[in-house]
Amino acid sequence: NRLELAQKAIDRLEAKLPGASMPNVFRGEAALAANDTAGARGFFEAAFKTHADLMVAVDNLARLDEKDNKPEATAARYRALIQRSPKNAAAWLALAGLRTRMQVPAAEVLGLMLAAVKADPTYVPAHQALIEWHLRAGLTQEALLAAQRASTALPNDAALLKLLGDAELAMQDYSQAIVSFRRLVGLRPRSAEAYARLADAQSGKGDMAGAGDSLTQALRLAPEWPPLQEAAFSLAMRDGRTKDALRIARALQAKLPDQALGYRLEGDAEAVQRHWKPAIEHFRAALTRQNPGNTAVRLHVALLASGDVDAAAKFAASWRAQNKTDARFVNHLAETALLARDLPSAEQLFAQVLAIDPKNASALNNLAYLSLGRQDGKALAFAERAVAAQPNNPLILDTLASAFADVGQMDRAIETQRRALDLAPGNGGLRMAMAKLYLRVNSKERARQELNVLAQLGPRFSAQNEVSAL
């Protein structure tokens, strides 16, 4: 069998390289394939003794330690390797990944990623991990700075250039994103994804003709790639070319009859035109096919918009009965109730979301908001849990600041609101909340500084009457 052939090949390699560590690594991997965990560990330990800095041996031993639920032993292996080889960026990065899985504070993980980049500035995965970590956390400014440094160090690396463009898009710097993605197209002229990202940047800037040309080029390179078809559909809808959008949706239905995408897109096109009956029909068709995504939410919205409240309620009950762990749908029902000012139902539904997904930041944040409205003293606990789930979400930090203020902890309220504003300095609502907190502690000069920033925005901030009054 294949394992026997592998063992013979390893024997021949060992004969050629007596005393080398890699044959033991291969024997360990063969033992893992045969489900012999103890034997695998023995071979990896032998390889490690031969070559203590061999990353593949350390990685495999660490994987076995984690499987045995010994994460501290795993961390100790990587720390020992780093102590022997402080320039080993891969070891720093592996330790960062491990500590992330151990759910340690974000600051520690960030420190390890920065150490990986510093250890070897030419190690692309370290730059990638750092930029992606910032983007996931919503720290767009930090992501952009990290991407700029990475692209300066390694200007011709396509993966880093793509991340630079992604960070620029996240910052809504569409002009610079266009420059980055054009460079990416130059490096990867056969990459449909490069043209698609260029189209995203051009669309953001309002260059619909350029975006259309880039998408056309992407579709020539990857005509069967559904995300491109969806992007072309969205661009057509944005341009008001409904007939072109419908043609794309129907072509997807013909090409991928078992997939939901084409039917969902046709439903979207009909819904935009407020043609509720065909929209509902297509959303129902999408739900019977593979990968429906959030079609259930779309269908419920369409049923309500059509005025058929009974059908919407019947569908919601049926969907929930058949999809008991769909927290996203229950969260949608809760937010619908909240918009309708049916606060008791909203609170009950958000609690049901938490029963399915206890770390759902949106539900926790909304429960904190509802608690603040009642002033029942429960808001702070909900807000702290929401921030633990999404520590760098400025809107959730804003709720936490309000919760601190609600219990009279004004220093912590101001500190938290400042964190929120630092994450989203362009958010006028957050700045207004900052000014109001300063006023509550009679810090009028600081409040005036924040209000002056809002006043300078003019009509770009709609609450100028309140700014003037304050």
Short mmCIF file of C-alpha atoms in Angstrom, two decimals:
data_model
loop_
_atom_site.label_atom_id
_atom_site.label_comp_id
_atom_site.label_asym_id
_atom_site.label_seq_id
_atom_site.Cartn_x
_atom_site.Cartn_y
_atom_site.Cartn_z
CA ASN A 1 0.00 0.00 0.00
CA ARG A 2 0.96 3.65 -0.10
CA LEU A 3 2.26 3.75 3.48
CA GLU A 4 4.57 0.80 2.81
CA LEU A 5 5.87 2.54 -0.32
CA ALA A 6 6.41 5.71 1.72
CA GLN A 7 8.36 3.79 4.40
CA LYS A 8 10.64 2.28 1.74
CA ALA A 9 11.24 5.72 0.22
CA ILE A 10 12.12 7.09 3.68
CA ASP A 11 14.53 4.17 4.25
CA ARG A 12 16.32 5.00 1.00
CA LEU A 13 16.51 8.68 1.95
CA GLU A 14 17.90 7.84 5.40
CA ALA A 15 20.56 5.64 3.81
CA LYS A 16 21.66 8.59 1.70
CA LEU A 17 21.49 11.08 4.61
CA PRO A 18 22.58 9.25 7.76
CA GLY A 19 21.93 11.28 10.91
CA ALA A 20 19.70 13.82 9.12
CA SER A 21 16.50 14.97 10.80
CA MET A 22 14.09 14.99 7.85
CA PRO A 23 13.70 11.19 7.57
CA ASN A 24 12.30 11.18 11.11
CA VAL A 25 9.93 14.02 10.18
CA PHE A 26 8.68 11.95 7.24
CA ARG A 27 8.34 8.87 9.47
CA GLY A 28 6.31 10.95 11.91
CA GLU A 29 3.99 12.14 9.16
CA ALA A 30 3.57 8.56 7.92
CA ALA A 31 2.74 7.48 11.48
CA LEU A 32 0.10 10.22 11.69
CA ALA A 33 -1.39 8.98 8.43
CA ALA A 34 -1.63 5.55 10.07
CA ASN A 35 -3.28 7.10 13.17
CA ASP A 36 -0.25 6.17 15.32
CA THR A 37 -0.06 9.36 17.39
CA ALA A 38 2.41 8.00 19.95
CA GLY A 39 4.74 6.73 17.24
CA ALA A 40 4.50 10.05 15.40
CA ARG A 41 5.45 11.96 18.53
CA GLY A 42 8.49 9.74 18.99
CA PHE A 43 9.73 10.39 15.45
CA PHE A 44 9.17 14.14 15.72
CA GLU A 45 11.00 14.20 19.07
CA ALA A 46 13.91 12.37 17.44
CA ALA A 47 14.00 14.92 14.60
CA PHE A 48 13.87 17.73 17.16
CA LYS A 49 16.84 16.28 19.07
CA THR A 50 18.83 16.13 15.85
CA HIS A 51 17.92 19.66 14.79
CA ALA A 52 16.34 21.78 17.55
CA ASP A 53 15.62 24.68 15.17
CA LEU A 54 13.77 22.57 12.61
CA MET A 55 10.45 24.39 12.28
CA VAL A 56 8.55 21.48 10.77
CA ALA A 57 9.42 19.26 13.74
CA VAL A 58 8.39 21.93 16.24
CA ASP A 59 5.14 22.57 14.32
CA ASN A 60 4.22 18.90 14.33
CA LEU A 61 5.01 18.48 18.03
CA ALA A 62 3.01 21.62 18.77
CA ARG A 63 0.07 20.24 16.78
CA LEU A 64 0.16 17.05 18.86
CA ASP A 65 0.39 19.07 22.09
CA GLU A 66 -2.70 21.05 21.09
CA LYS A 67 -4.54 17.87 20.19
CA ASP A 68 -3.76 16.60 23.70
CA ASN A 69 -5.14 19.88 25.08
CA LYS A 70 -1.72 21.10 26.26
CA PRO A 71 -1.56 24.62 24.77
CA GLU A 72 0.97 25.84 27.34
CA ALA A 73 3.36 23.06 26.30
CA THR A 74 2.90 24.20 22.70
CA ALA A 75 3.63 27.79 23.63
CA ALA A 76 6.73 26.70 25.53
CA ARG A 77 8.06 24.96 22.40
CA TYR A 78 7.70 28.08 20.28
CA ARG A 79 9.16 30.33 22.99
CA ALA A 80 12.18 28.03 23.30
CA LEU A 81 12.63 28.11 19.52
CA ILE A 82 12.38 31.93 19.52
CA GLN A 83 14.95 32.14 22.32
CA ARG A 84 17.38 30.11 20.23
CA SER A 85 16.48 31.85 16.95
CA PRO A 86 15.00 35.30 17.66
CA LYS A 87 14.94 36.12 13.92
CA ASN A 88 12.63 33.18 13.17
CA ALA A 89 9.53 35.11 12.06
CA ALA A 90 7.59 31.91 11.40
CA ALA A 91 7.99 30.90 15.06
CA TRP A 92 6.78 34.30 16.26
CA LEU A 93 3.80 34.04 13.94
CA ALA A 94 2.98 30.49 15.00
CA LEU A 95 3.01 31.60 18.64
CA ALA A 96 0.68 34.48 17.76
CA GLY A 97 -1.72 32.04 16.12
CA LEU A 98 -1.62 29.75 19.13
CA ARG A 99 -2.22 32.57 21.60
CA THR A 100 -5.16 33.74 19.46
CA ARG A 101 -6.72 30.27 19.77
CA MET A 102 -6.07 30.45 23.54
CA GLN A 103 -8.13 33.67 23.55
CA VAL A 104 -5.50 35.78 25.28
CA PRO A 105 -5.88 39.61 25.25
CA ALA A 106 -5.62 41.13 21.78
CA ALA A 107 -2.68 43.32 22.83
CA GLU A 108 -0.50 40.22 23.40
CA VAL A 109 -1.36 38.77 19.98
CA LEU A 110 -0.65 42.11 18.31
CA GLY A 111 2.73 42.30 20.08
CA LEU A 112 3.70 38.86 18.77
CA MET A 113 2.70 39.78 15.20
CA LEU A 114 4.72 42.98 15.37
CA ALA A 115 7.67 40.96 16.68
CA ALA A 116 7.32 38.58 13.71
CA VAL A 117 7.49 41.49 11.26
CA LYS A 118 10.48 42.98 13.09
CA ALA A 119 12.28 39.63 13.25
CA ASP A 120 12.27 39.26 9.46
CA PRO A 121 10.82 42.16 7.42
CA THR A 122 11.06 40.01 4.26
CA TYR A 123 8.72 37.30 5.64
CA VAL A 124 5.49 37.95 3.73
CA PRO A 125 3.13 35.83 5.92
CA ALA A 126 3.99 38.00 8.96
CA HIS A 127 2.97 41.17 7.11
CA GLN A 128 -0.17 39.48 5.81
CA ALA A 129 -1.21 38.29 9.26
CA LEU A 130 -0.69 41.73 10.81
CA ILE A 131 -2.63 43.62 8.11
CA GLU A 132 -5.49 41.10 8.10
CA TRP A 133 -5.66 41.20 11.91
CA HIS A 134 -6.10 44.98 11.83
CA LEU A 135 -8.72 44.76 9.07
CA ARG A 136 -10.74 42.12 10.94
CA ALA A 137 -10.63 44.27 14.07
CA GLY A 138 -11.89 47.28 12.13
CA LEU A 139 -8.63 49.18 12.75
CA THR A 140 -8.46 50.54 9.22
CA GLN A 141 -5.87 53.25 9.88
CA GLU A 142 -3.51 50.75 11.52
CA ALA A 143 -4.13 48.28 8.68
CA LEU A 144 -3.23 50.95 6.13
CA LEU A 145 -0.01 51.91 7.92
CA ALA A 146 1.03 48.26 8.22
CA ALA A 147 0.24 47.65 4.54
CA GLN A 148 2.17 50.73 3.46
CA ARG A 149 5.23 49.60 5.43
CA ALA A 150 4.96 46.08 4.01
CA SER A 151 4.57 47.28 0.43
CA THR A 152 7.55 49.61 0.84
CA ALA A 153 9.70 46.73 2.10
CA LEU A 154 8.47 44.32 -0.58
CA PRO A 155 7.12 46.48 -3.44
CA ASN A 156 6.65 43.66 -5.94
CA ASP A 157 4.76 41.21 -3.76
CA ALA A 158 1.25 40.81 -5.20
CA ALA A 159 -0.34 39.52 -1.98
CA LEU A 160 0.85 42.55 -0.02
CA LEU A 161 -0.17 44.94 -2.79
CA LYS A 162 -3.69 43.49 -2.73
CA LEU A 163 -3.87 44.01 1.03
CA LEU A 164 -2.66 47.58 0.59
CA GLY A 165 -5.50 48.19 -1.83
CA ASP A 166 -7.95 46.50 0.55
CA ALA A 167 -6.84 48.78 3.40
CA GLU A 168 -7.19 51.84 1.15
CA LEU A 169 -10.70 50.71 0.23
CA ALA A 170 -11.52 50.29 3.93
CA MET A 171 -10.34 53.88 4.47
CA GLN A 172 -12.47 54.96 1.47
CA ASP A 173 -9.36 56.34 -0.22
CA TYR A 174 -10.59 55.21 -3.61
CA SER A 175 -8.08 57.18 -5.68
CA GLN A 176 -5.11 55.56 -3.96
CA ALA A 177 -6.81 52.14 -4.06
CA ILE A 178 -7.13 52.50 -7.83
CA VAL A 179 -3.38 53.17 -8.04
CA SER A 180 -2.62 50.08 -5.94
CA PHE A 181 -4.93 47.76 -7.86
CA ARG A 182 -3.61 49.04 -11.19
CA ARG A 183 -0.15 48.06 -9.97
CA LEU A 184 -1.57 44.68 -8.97
CA VAL A 185 -3.03 44.23 -12.46
CA GLY A 186 0.42 45.03 -13.84
CA LEU A 187 1.97 42.31 -11.68
CA ARG A 188 -0.86 39.80 -12.30
CA PRO A 189 -2.38 40.60 -15.71
CA ARG A 190 -4.14 37.20 -15.81
CA SER A 191 -5.77 37.61 -12.39
CA ALA A 192 -9.54 38.07 -12.53
CA GLU A 193 -9.49 39.00 -8.84
CA ALA A 194 -7.08 41.88 -9.50
CA TYR A 195 -9.45 43.37 -12.08
CA ALA A 196 -12.43 42.79 -9.78
CA ARG A 197 -10.76 44.68 -6.93
CA LEU A 198 -9.85 47.48 -9.34
CA ALA A 199 -13.54 47.63 -10.31
CA ASP A 200 -14.48 47.93 -6.62
CA ALA A 201 -12.17 50.93 -6.23
CA GLN A 202 -13.39 52.58 -9.43
CA SER A 203 -17.00 52.06 -8.40
CA GLY A 204 -16.30 53.62 -5.00
CA LYS A 205 -14.90 56.70 -6.70
CA GLY A 206 -17.94 56.90 -8.97
CA ASP A 207 -16.13 55.86 -12.16
CA MET A 208 -18.83 53.45 -13.31
CA ALA A 209 -17.52 53.28 -16.87
CA GLY A 210 -14.06 52.30 -15.64
CA ALA A 211 -15.54 49.79 -13.20
CA GLY A 212 -17.56 48.25 -16.00
CA ASP A 213 -14.46 47.92 -18.19
CA SER A 214 -12.50 46.29 -15.36
CA LEU A 215 -15.31 43.86 -14.62
CA THR A 216 -15.57 42.99 -18.31
CA GLN A 217 -11.86 42.17 -18.33
CA ALA A 218 -12.27 40.07 -15.16
CA LEU A 219 -15.17 38.17 -16.72
CA ARG A 220 -13.09 37.42 -19.81
CA LEU A 221 -10.49 35.80 -17.55
CA ALA A 222 -12.95 33.93 -15.31
CA PRO A 223 -16.38 33.84 -16.98
CA GLU A 224 -17.70 31.10 -14.67
CA TRP A 225 -16.69 32.72 -11.37
CA PRO A 226 -19.98 33.56 -9.56
CA PRO A 227 -18.61 36.46 -7.46
CA LEU A 228 -17.78 38.30 -10.68
CA GLN A 229 -21.27 37.73 -12.02
CA GLU A 230 -22.67 39.07 -8.77
CA ALA A 231 -20.39 42.14 -8.98
CA ALA A 232 -21.52 42.77 -12.58
CA PHE A 233 -25.13 42.45 -11.42
CA SER A 234 -24.59 44.97 -8.60
CA LEU A 235 -22.92 47.43 -10.97
CA ALA A 236 -25.80 47.14 -13.46
CA MET A 237 -28.35 47.75 -10.69
CA ARG A 238 -26.38 50.75 -9.41
CA ASP A 239 -26.35 52.18 -12.95
CA GLY A 240 -30.09 51.63 -13.31
CA ARG A 241 -29.55 48.99 -16.01
CA THR A 242 -32.19 46.63 -14.65
CA LYS A 243 -32.55 44.68 -17.89
CA ASP A 244 -28.80 43.93 -17.93
CA ALA A 245 -28.97 42.90 -14.26
CA LEU A 246 -31.86 40.52 -14.95
CA ARG A 247 -29.99 39.06 -17.92
CA ILE A 248 -27.00 38.31 -15.65
CA ALA A 249 -29.24 36.72 -13.01
CA ARG A 250 -31.04 34.52 -15.53
CA ALA A 251 -27.78 33.48 -17.16
CA LEU A 252 -26.56 32.34 -13.74
CA GLN A 253 -29.75 30.31 -13.30
CA ALA A 254 -29.08 28.57 -16.62
CA LYS A 255 -25.39 27.93 -15.84
CA LEU A 256 -25.86 26.97 -12.18
CA PRO A 257 -29.42 25.66 -11.85
CA ASP A 258 -28.72 23.97 -8.49
CA GLN A 259 -27.28 27.13 -6.91
CA ALA A 260 -29.34 29.83 -5.21
CA LEU A 261 -27.33 32.81 -6.48
CA GLY A 262 -29.10 33.47 -9.79
CA TYR A 263 -32.56 33.20 -8.24
CA ARG A 264 -31.60 35.39 -5.28
CA LEU A 265 -30.23 38.06 -7.61
CA GLU A 266 -33.39 38.07 -9.73
CA GLY A 267 -35.37 38.43 -6.52
CA ASP A 268 -33.17 41.41 -5.57
CA ALA A 269 -33.77 43.06 -8.94
CA GLU A 270 -37.53 42.68 -8.61
CA ALA A 271 -37.48 43.90 -5.01
CA VAL A 272 -35.64 47.10 -5.96
CA GLN A 273 -38.49 47.79 -8.39
CA ARG A 274 -41.01 46.95 -5.63
CA HIS A 275 -42.33 44.05 -7.72
CA TRP A 276 -43.00 42.03 -4.59
CA LYS A 277 -44.81 39.04 -6.07
CA PRO A 278 -42.02 37.97 -8.48
CA ALA A 279 -39.40 38.90 -5.86
CA ILE A 280 -41.05 36.55 -3.36
CA GLU A 281 -41.28 33.78 -5.96
CA HIS A 282 -37.57 34.02 -6.76
CA PHE A 283 -36.52 34.17 -3.11
CA ARG A 284 -38.60 31.05 -2.44
CA ALA A 285 -36.91 29.35 -5.42
CA ALA A 286 -33.48 30.34 -4.06
CA LEU A 287 -34.26 28.78 -0.67
CA THR A 288 -34.77 25.38 -2.30
CA ARG A 289 -31.26 25.45 -3.80
CA GLN A 290 -27.69 25.21 -2.57
CA ASN A 291 -25.94 28.08 -0.76
CA PRO A 292 -28.95 30.35 -0.18
CA GLY A 293 -26.97 32.71 2.08
CA ASN A 294 -29.27 35.22 3.77
CA THR A 295 -32.18 34.64 1.37
CA ALA A 296 -34.48 33.82 4.30
CA VAL A 297 -34.04 37.38 5.57
CA ARG A 298 -34.68 38.79 2.09
CA LEU A 299 -37.86 36.72 1.72
CA HIS A 300 -39.19 37.84 5.10
CA VAL A 301 -38.51 41.50 4.24
CA ALA A 302 -40.27 41.11 0.88
CA LEU A 303 -43.31 39.47 2.48
CA LEU A 304 -43.61 42.33 4.99
CA ALA A 305 -43.09 44.96 2.28
CA SER A 306 -45.83 43.36 0.17
CA GLY A 307 -48.23 43.85 3.05
CA ASP A 308 -48.76 40.13 3.67
CA VAL A 309 -48.03 40.19 7.40
CA ASP A 310 -49.65 36.80 7.99
CA ALA A 311 -47.50 35.13 5.33
CA ALA A 312 -44.39 36.78 6.82
CA ALA A 313 -45.25 35.47 10.29
CA LYS A 314 -46.02 32.00 8.94
CA PHE A 315 -42.70 31.89 7.05
CA ALA A 316 -40.73 33.12 10.06
CA ALA A 317 -42.25 30.42 12.28
CA SER A 318 -41.63 27.70 9.68
CA TRP A 319 -38.04 28.80 9.03
CA ARG A 320 -37.21 28.93 12.71
CA ALA A 321 -38.72 25.50 13.31
CA GLN A 322 -36.56 24.01 10.54
CA ASN A 323 -33.40 26.06 11.26
CA LYS A 324 -33.13 26.21 15.04
CA THR A 325 -29.52 27.48 15.06
CA ASP A 326 -29.96 30.31 12.53
CA ALA A 327 -29.05 33.18 14.86
CA ARG A 328 -28.80 35.60 11.93
CA PHE A 329 -32.48 35.18 11.07
CA VAL A 330 -33.59 35.58 14.70
CA ASN A 331 -31.41 38.70 14.96
CA HIS A 332 -33.17 40.04 11.85
CA LEU A 333 -36.56 39.44 13.48
CA ALA A 334 -35.33 41.23 16.61
CA GLU A 335 -34.08 44.24 14.65
CA THR A 336 -37.38 44.35 12.73
CA ALA A 337 -39.25 44.47 16.04
CA LEU A 338 -36.87 47.18 17.29
CA LEU A 339 -37.52 49.34 14.23
CA ALA A 340 -41.26 48.90 14.79
CA ARG A 341 -40.70 50.06 18.42
CA ASP A 342 -42.05 46.73 19.67
CA LEU A 343 -39.46 46.76 22.43
CA PRO A 344 -40.70 43.77 24.49
CA SER A 345 -40.64 41.50 21.41
CA ALA A 346 -37.23 42.86 20.36
CA GLU A 347 -35.76 42.16 23.78
CA GLN A 348 -37.20 38.64 23.86
CA LEU A 349 -35.82 37.88 20.38
CA PHE A 350 -32.35 39.28 21.15
CA ALA A 351 -32.28 37.03 24.21
CA GLN A 352 -33.13 34.09 21.94
CA VAL A 353 -30.19 35.05 19.69
CA LEU A 354 -27.90 34.79 22.71
CA ALA A 355 -29.33 31.36 23.55
CA ILE A 356 -28.04 30.23 20.14
CA ASP A 357 -24.90 32.38 20.00
CA PRO A 358 -23.86 33.68 23.46
CA LYS A 359 -21.12 35.91 21.98
CA ASN A 360 -23.30 37.61 19.37
CA ALA A 361 -22.04 41.18 19.65
CA SER A 362 -24.99 42.73 17.81
CA ALA A 363 -27.57 41.14 20.13
CA LEU A 364 -25.56 42.03 23.23
CA ASN A 365 -25.19 45.62 22.07
CA ASN A 366 -28.90 45.94 21.34
CA LEU A 367 -29.82 44.49 24.74
CA ALA A 368 -27.52 47.07 26.33
CA TYR A 369 -29.26 49.79 24.31
CA LEU A 370 -32.70 48.59 25.44
CA SER A 371 -31.52 48.41 29.04
CA LEU A 372 -30.21 51.99 28.83
CA GLY A 373 -33.65 53.11 27.70
CA ARG A 374 -35.21 51.51 30.79
CA GLN A 375 -32.35 52.54 33.09
CA ASP A 376 -32.61 49.19 34.86
CA GLY A 377 -28.87 48.88 35.62
CA LYS A 378 -28.30 45.89 33.32
CA ALA A 379 -26.79 47.80 30.39
CA LEU A 380 -23.18 47.73 31.60
CA ALA A 381 -23.02 43.93 31.83
CA PHE A 382 -24.42 43.51 28.32
CA ALA A 383 -22.16 46.23 26.87
CA GLU A 384 -19.03 44.74 28.45
CA ARG A 385 -19.87 41.34 26.96
CA ALA A 386 -20.44 42.96 23.55
CA VAL A 387 -17.04 44.69 23.69
CA ALA A 388 -15.38 41.42 24.73
CA ALA A 389 -16.83 39.87 21.57
CA GLN A 390 -15.84 42.81 19.31
CA PRO A 391 -13.26 44.93 21.15
CA ASN A 392 -12.58 47.32 18.30
CA ASN A 393 -16.11 48.09 17.11
CA PRO A 394 -16.56 51.85 17.66
CA LEU A 395 -20.37 51.68 17.81
CA ILE A 396 -20.26 49.00 20.50
CA LEU A 397 -17.68 51.04 22.43
CA ASP A 398 -20.08 53.99 22.17
CA THR A 399 -22.77 51.90 23.89
CA LEU A 400 -20.31 50.86 26.59
CA ALA A 401 -19.42 54.52 27.19
CA SER A 402 -23.11 55.32 27.63
CA ALA A 403 -23.44 52.41 30.05
CA PHE A 404 -20.52 53.69 32.14
CA ALA A 405 -22.09 57.15 32.18
CA ASP A 406 -25.43 55.59 33.20
CA VAL A 407 -23.86 54.29 36.43
CA GLY A 408 -21.87 57.46 37.08
CA GLN A 409 -18.43 56.16 36.01
CA MET A 410 -17.68 59.27 33.96
CA ASP A 411 -13.90 58.82 33.73
CA ARG A 412 -14.35 55.38 32.18
CA ALA A 413 -17.17 56.67 29.97
CA ILE A 414 -14.93 59.42 28.55
CA GLU A 415 -11.99 57.03 28.12
CA THR A 416 -14.17 54.51 26.27
CA GLN A 417 -15.81 57.14 24.06
CA ARG A 418 -12.34 58.43 23.16
CA ARG A 419 -11.37 54.91 22.07
CA ALA A 420 -14.49 54.76 19.90
CA LEU A 421 -13.74 58.14 18.34
CA ASP A 422 -10.10 57.24 17.70
CA LEU A 423 -11.30 54.19 15.77
CA ALA A 424 -13.82 56.20 13.70
CA PRO A 425 -12.74 59.87 13.74
CA GLY A 426 -15.10 60.72 10.86
CA ASN A 427 -18.23 59.60 12.73
CA GLY A 428 -20.07 62.76 13.72
CA GLY A 429 -22.45 60.94 16.05
CA LEU A 430 -19.55 59.60 18.11
CA ARG A 431 -18.00 63.06 18.31
CA MET A 432 -21.33 64.55 19.43
CA ALA A 433 -21.55 61.92 22.17
CA MET A 434 -17.98 62.82 23.20
CA ALA A 435 -18.93 66.50 23.51
CA LYS A 436 -21.99 65.65 25.61
CA LEU A 437 -19.91 63.55 28.00
CA TYR A 438 -17.49 66.45 28.45
CA LEU A 439 -20.42 68.73 29.18
CA ARG A 440 -21.72 66.31 31.82
CA VAL A 441 -18.45 66.70 33.74
CA ASN A 442 -18.41 70.47 33.11
CA SER A 443 -15.33 70.23 30.85
CA LYS A 444 -16.63 72.98 28.58
CA GLU A 445 -13.42 73.76 26.69
CA ARG A 446 -12.97 70.15 25.60
CA ALA A 447 -16.63 69.95 24.65
CA ARG A 448 -16.24 73.13 22.57
CA GLN A 449 -13.25 71.62 20.73
CA GLU A 450 -15.34 68.60 19.65
CA LEU A 451 -18.31 70.79 18.69
CA ASN A 452 -16.07 73.07 16.61
CA VAL A 453 -14.95 70.04 14.57
CA LEU A 454 -18.61 69.21 13.93
CA ALA A 455 -19.46 72.81 13.06
CA GLN A 456 -16.71 72.84 10.43
CA LEU A 457 -18.39 69.90 8.70
CA GLY A 458 -21.36 72.12 7.81
CA PRO A 459 -24.12 70.22 5.95
CA ARG A 460 -22.05 67.02 6.00
CA PHE A 461 -23.23 66.64 9.61
CA SER A 462 -27.01 66.91 9.74
CA ALA A 463 -27.43 67.88 13.40
CA GLN A 464 -25.95 71.39 13.08
CA ASN A 465 -28.89 72.92 15.01
CA GLU A 466 -27.96 70.82 18.02
CA VAL A 467 -24.28 71.66 17.57
CA SER A 468 -25.12 75.38 17.65
CA ALA A 469 -27.36 74.98 20.70
CA LEU A 470 -24.69 73.10 22.64
#
